[in-house]
């Protein structure tokens, strides 16, 4: 399950992805539109800024904007930045691998094999889905 922080980060980024090039949005407006606590959003946007995903401008015409094109920002990138590894088991993590304490042998672990398939499929979707793709999904009835 993704954290509330990651969900807020993705929602804020989708809002910024909708902006016309060269325009910004104030943090208060994002906070109100998306019902995200402003102080929490400030922390999230600062983290995204440090990662080079968003930029901020001060002053009257200030606010936040995407630094990268919506086609360049994947859900996987954002989730890893905010929540860390995308793996339901520590033995499946690429960046924070840790052998499961109760595991006798990874190569014959049935649980690991099933969740490895789930993890690979999940990563494939998240790493190939961009903010631009998410905007297109808005137009598709569910």
Short mmCIF file of C-alpha atoms in Angstrom, two decimals:
data_model
loop_
_atom_site.label_atom_id
_atom_site.label_comp_id
_atom_site.label_asym_id
_atom_site.label_seq_id
_atom_site.Cartn_x
_atom_site.Cartn_y
_atom_site.Cartn_z
CA UNK A 1 0.00 0.00 0.00
CA UNK A 2 1.33 3.45 -0.83
CA UNK A 3 1.60 6.04 1.91
CA UNK A 4 -0.68 9.06 2.20
CA UNK A 5 2.42 11.17 1.52
CA UNK A 6 2.99 9.42 -1.82
CA UNK A 7 -0.67 9.78 -2.75
CA UNK A 8 -0.54 13.51 -1.98
CA UNK A 9 2.69 13.87 -3.96
CA UNK A 10 1.15 12.23 -7.01
CA UNK A 11 -2.03 14.30 -6.74
CA UNK A 12 -0.04 17.53 -6.50
CA UNK A 13 2.10 16.54 -9.47
CA UNK A 14 -0.96 15.74 -11.59
CA UNK A 15 -2.33 19.21 -10.78
CA UNK A 16 0.97 20.78 -11.85
CA UNK A 17 1.04 18.62 -14.99
CA UNK A 18 -2.26 20.20 -16.07
CA UNK A 19 -0.76 23.71 -16.06
CA UNK A 20 0.21 25.44 -19.27
CA UNK A 21 3.95 25.67 -19.85
CA UNK A 22 5.48 28.65 -18.11
CA UNK A 23 2.76 28.98 -15.47
CA UNK A 24 2.92 28.24 -11.76
CA UNK A 25 0.47 27.46 -9.00
CA UNK A 26 0.63 28.64 -5.41
CA UNK A 27 0.93 26.00 -2.73
CA UNK A 28 -2.24 27.25 -1.02
CA UNK A 29 -4.26 26.70 -4.17
CA UNK A 30 -2.95 23.15 -4.61
CA UNK A 31 -3.67 22.51 -0.94
CA UNK A 32 -7.27 23.73 -1.21
CA UNK A 33 -8.05 22.03 -4.52
CA UNK A 34 -6.67 18.67 -3.44
CA UNK A 35 -7.58 18.83 0.28
CA UNK A 36 -3.94 18.33 1.28
CA UNK A 37 -2.77 19.88 4.56
CA UNK A 38 -0.63 22.86 3.55
CA UNK A 39 2.28 22.17 5.93
CA UNK A 40 2.46 18.56 4.75
CA UNK A 41 2.32 19.68 1.12
CA UNK A 42 5.18 22.11 1.74
CA UNK A 43 7.36 19.21 2.93
CA UNK A 44 6.37 17.05 -0.03
CA UNK A 45 7.02 19.77 -2.62
CA UNK A 46 10.39 20.55 -1.03
CA UNK A 47 11.35 16.89 -1.40
CA UNK A 48 10.19 16.89 -5.03
CA UNK A 49 12.13 20.11 -5.62
CA UNK A 50 15.34 18.60 -4.22
CA UNK A 51 14.84 15.65 -6.57
CA UNK A 52 14.57 18.00 -9.58
CA UNK A 53 10.94 17.18 -10.37
CA UNK A 54 9.40 20.56 -9.50
CA UNK A 55 10.65 24.12 -9.22
CA UNK A 56 9.44 27.06 -7.23
CA UNK A 57 9.39 30.77 -7.93
CA UNK A 58 9.07 33.45 -5.28
CA UNK A 59 7.10 36.62 -5.49
CA UNK A 60 3.80 37.76 -6.88
CA UNK A 61 3.93 35.48 -9.92
CA UNK A 62 5.50 32.71 -7.87
CA UNK A 63 4.39 29.22 -7.08
CA UNK A 64 5.28 25.72 -8.15
CA UNK A 65 5.64 24.16 -11.59
CA UNK A 66 6.97 20.94 -13.02
CA UNK A 67 10.65 21.13 -13.85
CA UNK A 68 10.40 18.02 -16.04
CA UNK A 69 7.86 17.39 -18.77
CA UNK A 70 4.84 15.32 -17.63
CA UNK A 71 5.99 12.62 -20.07
CA UNK A 72 9.27 12.30 -18.15
CA UNK A 73 7.92 11.78 -14.63
CA UNK A 74 6.82 8.22 -13.85
CA UNK A 75 4.70 7.05 -10.97
CA UNK A 76 7.48 4.61 -10.09
CA UNK A 77 10.04 7.40 -9.78
CA UNK A 78 7.78 9.38 -7.44
CA UNK A 79 6.84 6.37 -5.31
CA UNK A 80 10.49 5.37 -4.84
CA UNK A 81 11.40 8.94 -3.94
CA UNK A 82 8.62 9.31 -1.38
CA UNK A 83 8.07 5.77 -0.06
CA UNK A 84 11.27 3.95 -0.91
CA UNK A 85 11.48 0.53 -2.57
CA UNK A 86 8.56 -0.92 -4.52
CA UNK A 87 8.59 -4.41 -3.07
CA UNK A 88 6.16 -6.27 -0.82
CA UNK A 89 8.98 -8.41 0.60
CA UNK A 90 12.47 -7.21 1.58
CA UNK A 91 14.06 -10.00 -0.47
CA UNK A 92 12.49 -8.52 -3.64
CA UNK A 93 13.79 -4.98 -3.22
CA UNK A 94 16.33 -3.73 -5.74
CA UNK A 95 17.61 -0.85 -3.63
CA UNK A 96 17.06 -2.12 -0.07
CA UNK A 97 17.48 -5.88 -0.41
CA UNK A 98 17.37 -7.83 2.82
CA UNK A 99 16.95 -11.56 3.21
CA UNK A 100 13.73 -12.51 5.00
CA UNK A 101 14.59 -13.67 8.51
CA UNK A 102 12.31 -16.69 8.40
CA UNK A 103 13.34 -17.87 4.93
CA UNK A 104 15.25 -21.11 4.55
CA UNK A 105 16.07 -20.74 0.85
CA UNK A 106 15.01 -17.91 -1.48
CA UNK A 107 15.26 -19.97 -4.65
CA UNK A 108 12.65 -22.46 -3.41
CA UNK A 109 10.38 -20.05 -1.50
CA UNK A 110 6.90 -20.33 -2.99
CA UNK A 111 5.74 -17.10 -1.35
CA UNK A 112 8.68 -15.20 -2.84
CA UNK A 113 8.01 -16.62 -6.31
CA UNK A 114 4.39 -15.44 -6.32
CA UNK A 115 5.22 -11.99 -4.98
CA UNK A 116 8.11 -11.67 -7.41
CA UNK A 117 5.60 -11.92 -10.28
CA UNK A 118 3.38 -9.35 -8.58
CA UNK A 119 6.34 -7.03 -7.99
CA UNK A 120 7.61 -7.25 -11.56
CA UNK A 121 4.14 -6.54 -12.96
CA UNK A 122 3.63 -3.64 -10.56
CA UNK A 123 7.01 -2.10 -11.37
CA UNK A 124 6.36 -2.47 -15.08
CA UNK A 125 3.12 -0.50 -14.82
CA UNK A 126 4.46 2.16 -12.45
CA UNK A 127 7.71 2.67 -14.36
CA UNK A 128 5.92 3.03 -17.68
CA UNK A 129 3.06 5.25 -16.48
CA UNK A 130 3.80 8.97 -16.54
CA UNK A 131 1.97 12.03 -15.31
CA UNK A 132 0.97 12.64 -18.94
CA UNK A 133 -0.58 9.16 -19.05
CA UNK A 134 -2.53 9.90 -15.88
CA UNK A 135 -3.97 13.04 -17.48
CA UNK A 136 -5.16 10.97 -20.44
CA UNK A 137 -6.85 8.55 -18.05
CA UNK A 138 -9.01 11.42 -16.77
CA UNK A 139 -10.86 11.32 -20.09
CA UNK A 140 -11.64 7.60 -19.90
CA UNK A 141 -14.86 6.67 -18.06
CA UNK A 142 -14.41 3.95 -15.44
#
